[in-house]
Short mmCIF file of C-alpha atoms and ligand atoms in Angstrom, two decimals:
data_model
loop_
_atom_site.label_atom_id
_atom_site.label_comp_id
_atom_site.label_asym_id
_atom_site.label_seq_id
_atom_site.Cartn_x
_atom_site.Cartn_y
_atom_site.Cartn_z
CA MET A 1 -62.53 -2.12 16.53
CA ALA A 2 -59.78 -1.41 14.02
CA GLU A 3 -56.34 -1.01 15.50
CA GLU A 4 -55.21 2.57 15.80
CA GLN A 5 -53.41 3.83 12.71
CA GLY A 6 -49.75 4.84 12.71
CA THR A 7 -48.29 8.30 12.30
CA VAL A 8 -45.99 9.83 9.71
CA TYR A 9 -43.36 12.13 11.22
CA LEU A 10 -41.99 14.79 8.87
CA VAL A 11 -38.61 15.29 10.47
CA GLY A 12 -35.76 17.72 9.85
CA ALA A 13 -32.32 16.08 10.00
CA GLY A 14 -30.40 19.34 10.21
CA PRO A 15 -27.82 20.63 7.75
CA GLY A 16 -25.16 17.90 7.78
CA ASP A 17 -23.36 17.61 11.10
CA PRO A 18 -25.25 14.71 12.73
CA GLY A 19 -24.85 16.45 16.08
CA LEU A 20 -27.22 19.17 14.93
CA ILE A 21 -30.30 16.95 14.83
CA THR A 22 -32.88 17.65 17.55
CA ARG A 23 -33.39 15.25 20.41
CA ARG A 24 -36.99 14.69 19.36
CA ALA A 25 -35.84 13.71 15.86
CA HIS A 26 -33.17 11.41 17.29
CA ASP A 27 -35.70 9.67 19.52
CA LEU A 28 -38.06 9.15 16.59
CA LEU A 29 -35.26 7.64 14.48
CA GLY A 30 -34.72 5.12 17.26
CA GLU A 31 -38.44 4.23 17.22
CA ALA A 32 -38.98 4.18 13.45
CA ASP A 33 -40.53 1.11 11.82
CA VAL A 34 -39.94 2.69 8.42
CA LEU A 35 -37.53 5.45 7.42
CA VAL A 36 -38.00 7.35 4.16
CA TYR A 37 -34.93 9.51 3.61
CA ASP A 38 -33.16 11.90 1.27
CA HIS A 39 -29.86 12.48 -0.43
CA LEU A 40 -28.39 15.03 2.02
CA VAL A 41 -29.01 12.99 5.17
CA HIS A 42 -25.81 12.02 7.06
CA PRO A 43 -25.13 8.24 7.09
CA ASP A 44 -24.50 8.25 10.88
CA LEU A 45 -28.14 9.17 11.42
CA LEU A 46 -29.25 6.00 9.63
CA GLN A 47 -27.29 4.03 12.21
CA VAL A 48 -29.59 5.35 14.94
CA CYS A 49 -32.47 3.29 13.51
CA ARG A 50 -33.19 -0.20 14.78
CA ALA A 51 -31.74 -3.05 12.73
CA ASP A 52 -35.25 -4.12 11.66
CA CYS A 53 -36.29 -0.64 10.52
CA GLU A 54 -37.09 -0.63 6.81
CA LYS A 55 -35.07 2.11 5.09
CA ILE A 56 -36.42 3.56 1.86
CA TYR A 57 -34.11 5.90 -0.05
CA VAL A 58 -35.93 8.47 -2.18
CA GLY A 59 -33.06 10.88 -2.87
CA LYS A 60 -30.99 11.42 -5.98
CA MET A 61 -29.35 8.40 -7.54
CA ALA A 62 -26.07 8.90 -9.42
CA GLY A 63 -26.96 10.38 -12.81
CA GLN A 64 -30.70 10.05 -12.22
CA TYR A 65 -33.52 12.19 -10.97
CA SER A 66 -34.88 11.77 -7.46
CA VAL A 67 -38.02 9.78 -6.85
CA ARG A 68 -40.93 12.02 -7.88
CA GLN A 69 -42.68 13.95 -5.14
CA GLU A 70 -46.08 12.32 -5.80
CA LYS A 71 -44.46 8.91 -5.53
CA ILE A 72 -42.89 9.81 -2.16
CA GLN A 73 -46.29 10.93 -0.88
CA THR A 74 -47.84 7.69 -2.07
CA ILE A 75 -45.11 5.69 -0.31
CA LEU A 76 -45.86 7.47 3.00
CA VAL A 77 -49.56 6.65 2.84
CA GLU A 78 -48.86 3.07 1.74
CA GLN A 79 -46.53 2.47 4.68
CA ILE A 80 -49.23 3.54 7.12
CA ARG A 81 -51.89 1.46 5.35
CA ALA A 82 -49.51 -1.51 5.56
CA GLY A 83 -49.85 -1.21 9.34
CA HIS A 84 -46.59 0.49 10.33
CA ARG A 85 -46.87 2.62 13.45
CA VAL A 86 -43.93 5.00 13.21
CA VAL A 87 -43.00 6.16 9.71
CA VAL A 88 -40.24 8.77 9.73
CA ARG A 89 -39.83 10.96 6.66
CA LEU A 90 -36.35 12.41 7.24
CA LYS A 91 -35.26 15.44 5.24
CA GLY A 92 -32.15 17.58 5.15
CA GLY A 93 -32.35 20.85 7.10
CA ASP A 94 -35.89 21.82 8.03
CA PRO A 95 -38.83 20.00 6.41
CA LEU A 96 -40.74 23.21 5.73
CA VAL A 97 -37.92 25.20 4.13
CA TYR A 98 -37.63 24.14 0.48
CA GLY A 99 -38.39 20.65 1.64
CA ARG A 100 -41.88 19.97 0.26
CA GLY A 101 -42.91 19.21 3.82
CA GLY A 102 -46.07 21.25 3.30
CA ASP A 103 -47.11 19.16 0.31
CA GLU A 104 -46.50 15.96 2.20
CA ALA A 105 -48.51 17.13 5.22
CA ARG A 106 -51.45 18.13 2.98
CA HIS A 107 -51.36 14.82 1.16
CA LEU A 108 -51.39 12.93 4.44
CA ARG A 109 -54.28 15.02 5.76
CA GLU A 110 -56.26 14.42 2.55
CA HIS A 111 -55.78 10.69 2.98
CA GLY A 112 -56.70 10.75 6.64
CA VAL A 113 -53.20 9.86 7.82
CA ALA A 114 -52.01 11.33 11.13
CA PHE A 115 -48.79 13.33 10.98
CA GLU A 116 -46.45 15.39 13.13
CA ILE A 117 -43.72 17.82 12.05
CA VAL A 118 -40.32 18.11 13.74
CA PRO A 119 -38.28 21.18 12.75
CA GLY A 120 -34.59 21.04 11.91
CA VAL A 121 -31.69 23.47 11.61
CA THR A 122 -32.06 24.90 8.13
CA ALA A 123 -29.03 25.31 5.84
CA ALA A 124 -28.99 29.13 6.05
CA ALA A 125 -28.85 29.03 9.85
CA ALA A 126 -26.01 26.50 9.72
CA ALA A 127 -24.11 28.40 7.03
CA ALA A 128 -24.38 31.52 9.19
CA ALA A 129 -23.38 29.85 12.46
CA TYR A 130 -20.51 27.87 10.95
CA THR A 131 -18.92 30.92 9.31
CA GLY A 132 -19.73 33.42 12.06
CA ILE A 133 -21.91 35.58 9.79
CA PRO A 134 -24.87 36.92 11.80
CA LEU A 135 -28.08 36.83 9.75
CA THR A 136 -29.43 39.89 11.53
CA GLN A 137 -27.37 42.51 13.30
CA ARG A 138 -28.32 45.61 15.24
CA HIS A 139 -27.87 48.71 13.06
CA THR A 140 -26.81 46.58 10.06
CA SER A 141 -29.65 44.29 9.11
CA SER A 142 -33.00 43.99 10.82
CA SER A 143 -34.48 41.37 8.50
CA VAL A 144 -33.53 38.21 6.70
CA THR A 145 -35.07 36.66 3.59
CA PHE A 146 -34.80 33.09 2.31
CA LEU A 147 -34.93 32.72 -1.48
CA THR A 148 -34.51 29.87 -3.91
CA GLY A 149 -32.38 30.16 -7.02
CA HIS A 150 -33.91 27.03 -8.46
CA GLU A 151 -36.87 28.00 -10.51
CA ASP A 152 -39.70 25.68 -11.27
CA PRO A 153 -39.03 24.45 -14.83
CA VAL A 154 -42.77 24.00 -15.39
CA LYS A 155 -43.37 27.70 -14.91
CA GLY A 156 -40.47 28.70 -17.19
CA THR A 157 -37.54 30.88 -16.21
CA GLY A 158 -37.73 34.29 -14.66
CA VAL A 159 -40.31 33.50 -12.00
CA ILE A 160 -38.21 35.07 -9.31
CA ASP A 161 -37.98 38.81 -9.70
CA TRP A 162 -34.33 39.25 -8.66
CA PRO A 163 -34.27 43.04 -9.20
CA ARG A 164 -37.15 43.37 -6.75
CA TRP A 165 -35.14 41.57 -4.06
CA GLY A 166 -32.10 43.63 -5.01
CA ALA A 167 -34.01 46.77 -4.10
CA LEU A 168 -34.58 45.65 -0.49
CA GLU A 169 -32.21 46.27 2.40
CA THR A 170 -32.42 42.79 3.88
CA THR A 171 -29.98 39.94 4.41
CA LEU A 172 -30.59 37.50 1.56
CA CYS A 173 -30.01 33.78 1.95
CA ILE A 174 -30.25 32.04 -1.39
CA TYR A 175 -30.73 28.29 -1.51
CA MET A 176 -30.07 26.25 -4.67
CA GLY A 177 -28.54 29.27 -6.34
CA MET A 178 -25.19 27.92 -7.52
CA ALA A 179 -26.18 26.93 -11.05
CA ARG A 180 -27.49 30.42 -11.88
CA LEU A 181 -25.29 32.50 -9.60
CA ALA A 182 -24.15 35.01 -12.27
CA ASP A 183 -27.77 35.70 -13.38
CA ILE A 184 -28.90 36.12 -9.79
CA VAL A 185 -26.10 38.59 -9.00
CA ASP A 186 -26.87 40.58 -12.19
CA GLY A 187 -30.55 40.74 -11.26
CA LEU A 188 -29.85 41.96 -7.72
CA ILE A 189 -27.50 44.70 -8.95
CA GLU A 190 -30.01 45.69 -11.63
CA GLY A 191 -32.56 46.16 -8.88
CA GLY A 192 -30.28 48.60 -7.07
CA ARG A 193 -28.18 46.48 -4.75
CA ASP A 194 -24.71 48.04 -4.49
CA PRO A 195 -22.20 45.86 -6.45
CA GLN A 196 -19.85 46.29 -3.49
CA THR A 197 -22.31 44.71 -1.04
CA PRO A 198 -20.42 42.05 0.93
CA ALA A 199 -21.50 38.53 -0.07
CA ALA A 200 -20.51 34.96 0.73
CA VAL A 201 -21.03 31.43 -0.47
CA VAL A 202 -20.93 28.58 2.04
CA GLN A 203 -20.81 25.06 0.65
CA TRP A 204 -21.54 21.91 2.71
CA ALA A 205 -22.04 23.97 5.87
CA SER A 206 -21.35 22.19 9.17
CA THR A 207 -19.54 19.24 7.55
CA PRO A 208 -15.84 18.52 7.00
CA LEU A 209 -16.42 19.51 3.35
CA GLN A 210 -17.45 23.04 4.31
CA ARG A 211 -15.73 25.75 2.27
CA SER A 212 -16.67 29.39 2.14
CA CYS A 213 -15.72 32.34 0.07
CA ARG A 214 -16.44 36.04 0.62
CA ALA A 215 -16.36 38.77 -2.02
CA PRO A 216 -18.16 41.95 -3.05
CA LEU A 217 -21.44 40.94 -4.73
CA ALA A 218 -20.29 41.78 -8.27
CA GLU A 219 -17.16 39.66 -7.91
CA LEU A 220 -18.79 36.70 -6.18
CA PRO A 221 -19.46 34.44 -9.23
CA GLY A 222 -15.85 34.74 -10.42
CA ARG A 223 -14.41 34.09 -6.98
CA VAL A 224 -16.67 31.11 -6.43
CA ALA A 225 -15.58 29.59 -9.74
CA GLU A 226 -11.91 30.19 -8.87
CA ALA A 227 -12.32 28.54 -5.50
CA GLY A 228 -14.19 25.63 -7.11
CA LEU A 229 -17.20 25.82 -4.79
CA GLY A 230 -20.41 24.04 -5.76
CA ALA A 231 -23.76 22.75 -4.52
CA PRO A 232 -25.04 22.28 -1.93
CA ALA A 233 -24.36 25.84 -0.90
CA VAL A 234 -26.07 28.89 0.50
CA VAL A 235 -25.38 32.39 -0.81
CA ILE A 236 -25.53 35.15 1.80
CA VAL A 237 -25.77 38.77 0.67
CA GLY A 238 -25.64 41.78 3.01
CA ASP A 239 -23.41 43.94 5.21
CA VAL A 240 -23.60 41.25 7.91
CA VAL A 241 -20.98 39.33 5.89
CA THR A 242 -18.42 42.01 6.78
CA TYR A 243 -19.51 41.90 10.40
CA GLY A 244 -18.64 38.21 10.52
CA GLU A 245 -15.31 38.60 8.74
CA ASN A 246 -13.07 37.52 11.62
CA LEU A 247 -15.52 35.08 13.17
CA ASN A 248 -14.92 32.09 10.91
CA TRP A 249 -14.23 29.78 13.84
CA TYR A 250 -15.15 26.49 12.17
CA GLU A 251 -12.76 26.72 9.24
CA GLU A 252 -10.02 28.07 11.50
CA ARG A 253 -9.78 24.92 13.60
CA PRO A 254 -6.25 23.43 13.48
CA LEU A 255 -7.02 20.29 11.44
CA PHE A 256 -9.74 21.80 9.27
CA GLY A 257 -9.45 20.66 5.65
CA ARG A 258 -7.17 17.74 6.57
CA ARG A 259 -8.19 14.17 5.82
CA VAL A 260 -7.05 11.63 8.37
CA VAL A 261 -7.38 7.85 8.06
CA VAL A 262 -8.01 5.97 11.30
CA THR A 263 -7.12 2.28 11.11
CA ARG A 264 -8.14 1.00 14.57
CA ASN A 265 -10.82 -1.64 14.93
CA ARG A 266 -14.39 -0.45 14.70
CA ALA A 267 -15.10 -0.52 18.44
CA GLN A 268 -12.09 1.62 19.30
CA ALA A 269 -11.95 3.98 16.33
CA GLY A 270 -14.61 6.30 17.73
CA GLU A 271 -12.45 7.69 20.52
CA LEU A 272 -9.70 8.74 18.14
CA ARG A 273 -12.17 9.90 15.53
CA GLU A 274 -13.90 12.20 17.97
CA ARG A 275 -10.65 13.80 19.09
CA LEU A 276 -9.58 14.45 15.50
CA GLU A 277 -12.98 15.75 14.44
CA ARG A 278 -13.07 18.14 17.36
CA LEU A 279 -9.95 19.74 15.84
CA GLY A 280 -11.72 19.99 12.48
CA ALA A 281 -10.32 16.97 10.62
CA GLU A 282 -12.28 14.92 8.12
CA VAL A 283 -11.88 11.36 9.37
CA LEU A 284 -11.99 8.25 7.19
CA GLU A 285 -12.47 5.09 9.20
CA ILE A 286 -10.74 2.14 7.58
CA PRO A 287 -10.55 -0.55 10.25
CA LEU A 288 -7.56 -2.76 9.45
CA ILE A 289 -8.03 -5.15 12.35
CA ARG A 290 -10.91 -6.78 14.11
CA VAL A 291 -10.86 -7.65 17.80
CA SER A 292 -13.17 -10.35 19.12
CA PRO A 293 -13.45 -12.31 22.38
CA ASP A 294 -11.54 -15.58 22.33
CA HIS A 295 -11.68 -17.58 25.55
CA ASN A 296 -10.08 -20.92 26.26
CA GLU A 297 -12.36 -22.64 28.77
CA SER A 298 -9.72 -24.96 30.19
CA ILE A 299 -7.17 -22.18 30.78
CA TRP A 300 -9.88 -20.08 32.37
CA SER A 301 -11.10 -22.82 34.68
CA GLU A 302 -7.56 -23.51 35.94
CA ILE A 303 -7.04 -19.83 36.58
CA LEU A 304 -10.43 -19.28 38.20
CA GLU A 305 -9.65 -22.04 40.69
CA GLU A 306 -6.64 -20.21 42.01
CA LEU A 307 -7.66 -16.67 41.25
CA GLY A 308 -7.27 -15.58 44.87
CA SER A 309 -3.64 -16.68 44.96
CA TYR A 310 -2.15 -14.28 42.40
CA ASP A 311 0.02 -11.39 43.57
CA TRP A 312 -0.20 -9.35 40.38
CA LEU A 313 -2.82 -9.06 37.65
CA VAL A 314 -1.19 -7.50 34.58
CA PHE A 315 -3.14 -6.01 31.66
CA ALA A 316 -1.21 -5.52 28.44
CA SER A 317 -4.06 -3.72 26.62
CA ALA A 318 -7.46 -2.09 27.10
CA ASN A 319 -9.00 -4.85 24.96
CA GLY A 320 -7.68 -7.36 27.47
CA VAL A 321 -9.41 -5.51 30.32
CA LYS A 322 -12.75 -5.52 28.55
CA HIS A 323 -12.77 -9.19 27.58
CA PHE A 324 -11.28 -10.33 30.91
CA PHE A 325 -14.04 -8.69 32.93
CA ASP A 326 -16.79 -9.60 30.45
CA TYR A 327 -15.97 -13.26 30.96
CA LEU A 328 -15.13 -13.13 34.66
CA LEU A 329 -18.27 -11.25 35.67
CA LYS A 330 -20.44 -13.53 33.58
CA LYS A 331 -19.09 -16.57 35.45
CA HIS A 332 -18.70 -14.86 38.83
CA PRO A 333 -20.80 -11.72 39.11
CA ASP A 334 -19.19 -10.84 42.47
CA ILE A 335 -16.08 -8.71 41.87
CA ARG A 336 -14.63 -9.84 45.24
CA ASN A 337 -13.60 -13.11 43.55
CA LEU A 338 -10.63 -11.21 42.22
CA GLY A 339 -9.01 -11.28 45.65
CA ALA A 340 -6.46 -8.79 46.93
CA MET A 341 -3.98 -8.97 44.04
CA ARG A 342 -2.23 -5.83 42.82
CA ILE A 343 -3.07 -4.61 39.33
CA ALA A 344 -0.73 -3.28 36.63
CA ALA A 345 -1.75 -1.67 33.33
CA VAL A 346 0.50 -1.00 30.33
CA GLY A 347 -0.68 2.58 29.88
CA LYS A 348 -3.21 5.24 30.77
CA ALA A 349 -5.98 4.03 28.46
CA THR A 350 -5.68 0.51 29.87
CA ALA A 351 -5.67 1.90 33.42
CA ARG A 352 -8.83 3.89 32.66
CA ALA A 353 -10.51 0.71 31.43
CA VAL A 354 -9.61 -0.98 34.76
CA GLU A 355 -10.80 2.00 36.79
CA ALA A 356 -14.18 1.77 35.07
CA TYR A 357 -14.69 -1.36 37.26
CA ARG A 358 -13.91 0.73 40.36
CA LEU A 359 -10.54 -0.97 40.73
CA THR A 360 -7.30 0.93 41.21
CA CYS A 361 -4.10 0.20 39.28
CA GLU A 362 -1.07 0.04 41.55
CA LEU A 363 1.30 0.34 38.61
CA VAL A 364 1.14 2.24 35.29
CA PRO A 365 4.57 2.74 33.69
CA GLU A 366 5.65 6.12 32.29
CA LYS A 367 6.54 4.43 29.01
CA ALA A 368 3.39 2.75 27.70
CA THR A 369 4.99 -0.28 26.03
CA ALA A 370 5.49 -3.92 26.99
CA GLU A 371 9.14 -3.09 27.67
CA GLY A 372 8.19 -0.18 29.91
CA LEU A 373 5.72 -2.38 31.76
CA ALA A 374 8.33 -5.13 32.28
CA ASP A 375 10.89 -2.57 33.54
CA ALA A 376 8.44 -1.02 36.00
CA LEU A 377 7.22 -4.37 37.34
CA ILE A 378 10.75 -5.67 37.83
CA GLU A 379 11.72 -2.41 39.55
CA THR A 380 9.06 -2.95 42.23
CA GLY A 381 11.24 -5.79 43.56
CA SER A 382 8.06 -7.70 44.31
CA LEU A 383 8.25 -10.41 41.66
CA ASP A 384 10.56 -13.00 43.20
CA SER A 385 8.43 -16.19 43.45
CA ALA A 386 5.31 -14.05 43.06
CA LYS A 387 2.36 -15.39 41.07
CA VAL A 388 1.59 -13.13 38.12
CA LEU A 389 -1.38 -13.37 35.76
CA VAL A 390 -0.79 -11.64 32.41
CA VAL A 391 -3.93 -10.95 30.39
CA THR A 392 -3.25 -10.68 26.65
CA GLY A 393 -4.66 -11.22 23.19
CA ASN A 394 -3.73 -14.06 20.86
CA ARG A 395 -0.65 -12.13 19.74
CA GLY A 396 2.10 -10.62 21.83
CA GLY A 397 2.87 -10.83 25.52
CA GLU A 398 5.77 -13.27 25.02
CA LYS A 399 8.54 -10.74 25.63
CA LEU A 400 6.83 -9.30 28.69
CA ILE A 401 6.31 -12.74 30.17
CA SER A 402 9.83 -13.97 29.50
CA ARG A 403 11.34 -10.89 31.15
CA LEU A 404 9.11 -11.22 34.22
CA GLU A 405 10.24 -14.82 34.50
CA SER A 406 13.94 -14.51 33.71
CA GLU A 407 14.70 -11.14 35.31
CA GLY A 408 12.01 -10.90 37.99
CA PHE A 409 11.86 -14.63 38.88
CA ALA A 410 8.08 -14.54 38.86
CA ILE A 411 5.75 -17.48 38.25
CA VAL A 412 3.72 -16.26 35.30
CA ASP A 413 0.46 -17.53 33.82
CA ARG A 414 -0.73 -16.18 30.49
CA LEU A 415 -4.44 -15.73 29.92
CA PRO A 416 -5.44 -14.90 26.34
CA VAL A 417 -8.95 -13.44 26.21
CA TYR A 418 -9.31 -11.98 22.72
CA LYS A 419 -7.98 -12.34 19.25
CA THR A 420 -6.89 -9.77 16.72
CA GLU A 421 -7.58 -10.60 13.10
CA LEU A 422 -6.86 -8.69 9.96
CA GLU A 423 -10.02 -6.99 8.71
CA LYS A 424 -10.85 -7.67 5.07
CA LEU A 425 -11.00 -4.35 3.32
CA ASP A 426 -13.08 -5.06 0.25
CA ASP A 427 -16.43 -3.73 1.38
CA ALA A 428 -15.36 -1.09 3.93
CA PRO A 429 -17.24 2.05 2.79
CA ALA A 430 -14.36 4.50 3.19
CA VAL A 431 -11.92 2.42 1.13
CA GLY A 432 -13.13 3.63 -2.28
CA ASP A 433 -13.02 7.21 -1.09
CA PHE A 434 -9.44 6.71 0.12
CA ARG A 435 -8.28 5.16 -3.14
CA GLU A 436 -9.74 8.04 -5.11
CA LYS A 437 -8.70 11.02 -3.01
CA GLY A 438 -6.06 9.74 -0.61
CA ALA A 439 -5.54 11.61 2.67
CA ASP A 440 -3.16 13.88 4.54
CA TYR A 441 -2.41 11.47 7.37
CA ILE A 442 -2.86 7.77 8.13
CA VAL A 443 -2.74 6.82 11.80
CA PHE A 444 -1.46 3.49 13.12
CA THR A 445 -2.14 2.68 16.76
CA SER A 446 -0.73 -0.86 16.92
CA SER A 447 1.70 -3.05 15.03
CA SER A 448 -1.15 -5.35 13.99
CA THR A 449 -2.75 -2.49 12.04
CA VAL A 450 0.59 -1.95 10.29
CA GLN A 451 0.84 -5.59 9.35
CA SER A 452 -2.70 -5.59 7.99
CA PHE A 453 -1.95 -2.42 6.01
CA ALA A 454 1.16 -3.94 4.45
CA GLU A 455 -0.55 -7.22 3.64
CA GLN A 456 -3.53 -5.53 2.01
CA ALA A 457 -1.57 -2.77 0.27
CA ARG A 458 -3.09 -3.78 -3.07
CA SER A 459 -6.66 -3.10 -1.92
CA LEU A 460 -5.56 0.34 -0.76
CA LYS A 461 -3.65 1.33 -3.90
CA LEU A 462 -4.11 5.03 -4.51
CA GLY A 463 -5.47 6.42 -7.77
CA PRO A 464 -3.46 8.81 -9.96
CA SER A 465 -4.76 12.05 -8.40
CA ALA A 466 -4.93 10.83 -4.79
CA LYS A 467 -2.89 12.46 -2.07
CA HIS A 468 -0.30 10.21 -0.43
CA PRO A 469 -0.84 10.25 3.33
CA LEU A 470 1.95 10.68 5.87
CA ALA A 471 2.22 7.86 8.40
CA CYS A 472 1.60 8.62 12.07
CA SER A 473 2.54 6.09 14.74
CA ILE A 474 1.41 5.90 18.35
CA GLY A 475 4.82 4.77 19.65
CA PRO A 476 8.13 2.95 19.21
CA VAL A 477 6.77 -0.58 18.71
CA THR A 478 4.40 0.50 15.94
CA THR A 479 7.15 2.67 14.42
CA GLU A 480 9.55 -0.29 14.30
CA LYS A 481 6.95 -2.30 12.44
CA LEU A 482 6.34 0.54 9.95
CA LYS A 483 10.06 0.94 9.33
CA GLY A 484 10.31 -2.79 8.79
CA TYR A 485 7.97 -2.39 5.83
CA GLY A 486 9.95 0.60 4.54
CA ILE A 487 7.30 3.14 5.58
CA THR A 488 8.62 6.50 6.82
CA VAL A 489 7.04 7.73 10.03
CA HIS A 490 6.32 11.47 9.99
CA VAL A 491 4.51 11.83 13.29
CA GLU A 492 5.27 10.02 16.56
CA PRO A 493 4.49 11.48 19.98
CA LYS A 494 6.95 11.31 22.89
CA GLN A 495 4.35 9.51 25.01
CA SER A 496 2.43 6.57 23.61
CA ASN A 497 -1.16 7.63 24.18
CA LEU A 498 -4.02 8.97 22.08
CA ASP A 499 -3.95 12.51 23.47
CA ALA A 500 -0.25 12.85 22.74
CA LEU A 501 -0.72 11.35 19.28
CA VAL A 502 -3.50 13.77 18.36
CA GLU A 503 -1.46 16.66 19.71
CA ALA A 504 1.53 15.56 17.60
CA ILE A 505 -0.65 15.50 14.46
CA ARG A 506 -1.95 18.98 15.31
CA ALA A 507 1.59 20.27 15.76
CA HIS A 508 2.70 18.68 12.49
CA ALA A 509 -0.23 20.22 10.60
CA ALA A 510 0.60 23.63 12.02
CA GLY A 511 3.99 23.21 10.32
N1 LIG B 1 -34.84 21.68 3.69
C1 LIG B 1 -33.47 22.08 3.48
C2 LIG B 1 -33.25 22.70 2.12
C3 LIG B 1 -33.37 21.71 0.99
S1 LIG B 1 -33.11 22.44 -0.55
C4 LIG B 1 -33.05 23.05 4.60
O1 LIG B 1 -33.90 23.49 5.37
O2 LIG B 1 -31.87 23.35 4.70
C5 LIG B 1 -31.43 22.01 -0.86
C6 LIG B 1 -30.57 23.23 -0.75
O3 LIG B 1 -30.32 23.52 0.61
C7 LIG B 1 -29.19 23.10 -1.37
O4 LIG B 1 -29.20 23.32 -2.75
C8 LIG B 1 -28.43 24.17 -0.64
O5 LIG B 1 -28.75 25.45 -1.14
C9 LIG B 1 -29.05 24.08 0.73
N2 LIG B 1 -28.27 23.20 1.62
C10 LIG B 1 -28.64 22.06 2.19
N3 LIG B 1 -27.68 21.58 3.00
C11 LIG B 1 -26.67 22.47 2.94
C12 LIG B 1 -25.39 22.57 3.56
N4 LIG B 1 -24.96 21.65 4.42
N5 LIG B 1 -24.63 23.63 3.28
C13 LIG B 1 -25.04 24.60 2.44
N6 LIG B 1 -26.22 24.54 1.82
C14 LIG B 1 -27.03 23.49 2.06
#
């Protein structure tokens, strides 16, 4: 018996914000053997696919037309015939709203290929939600109509009877209407729509590039041109636009419209990115350093032998915590091998990393620096002849250790567990974007990121129309390093932690 044939899933990716994809769609991305995707699909969604998933791009290429619809349909059938089980055809928004999903489903049916359809948040719904414009409203609008401003060139112009739609009291949502906006507005008014009808254009809804503009219908094309809005955008026409006037929550967020460069290593950038994005910032990730495990077997084996005899275990960074426990638990899966030592962490983030192993930190200094940690440990009065294990990376730790020895009279062992290297910038995807447009802020969370920045300044040279970003530093040590390279620090929080840093950027942006 022939093996059962695979299925093509026609899946909506949502309007832009990757968080707006459905759970069903997300699950299917994770299962996909083949992904066939479009121009408006967010790059983060492609990361959900398995590494061995074949990704076929059928969207617009720069300066070219998209792959023809018939060709896409042929590709879908071919992928199934080639024996693939899960073929995901991912489209922006909803597959059945101006998405040719119907054509694809018919083609698959005609060729005997099984399919399923997964809906997505369509652009009009996102444009409405992300500007606070209700599409229907009691007493104001009881219906909503989706229209396309892009007319089929084969059928000639004038296929859509704009005056007819102008005569109806309904909320209009016009897709693909930007190129012919003035003609569309004229047609609607000709049909009887009041020129003063409130109208709006929402570009790139639900993404950091979202911009919107509201104006009476007759004035909309001029205002849109002034504001420089372009495709992809949805035009909304109706009294509901007035209703939503003060509800523009998304664009009112404190960092909305600000570009912020995050320079932390890839594994740690996400935390900071998320915090900034929640406040509305557009985040460019340009990792300037790379952190990888780096264990010295002979140091480890000496330390493991006497692990139970240490009085203090001191973590100088969250990276140290991760790589220390990764190694330790691989060799000795029983956490009790740690013994009854006390634990110190340089700051809150490091302490949280320790607590994730259900261990409590006895000491976390107020001032989250090596100096602060040394002061606090010495102040405990417990160091005289005590055995202290300091977990570090390949750089740093020297000052901390020498103070514990010379001022606290401790017996200190240093255990390096990771190394920090400068990340080569050449092929980082956000780098080109940064050179072209610049940013409002660039955030440094360690002195190694500063060093990497200074050493690779040529790769990050800004173009003539790029905005020069203001430097933000997490704390005094990083600030010193920046000053050493002649870089002015515009934002530095009183406390050296991520929350305080993000809050300081928010306060600076508020002016
Ligand atoms: N299937 C998609 C529509 C594809 S047609 C959906 O359901 O949303 C492409 C048009 O959709 C664009 O020209 C624009 O009018 C609209 N569009 C898509 N994404 C958008 C976004 N993030 N913001 C505003 N309009 C968008």
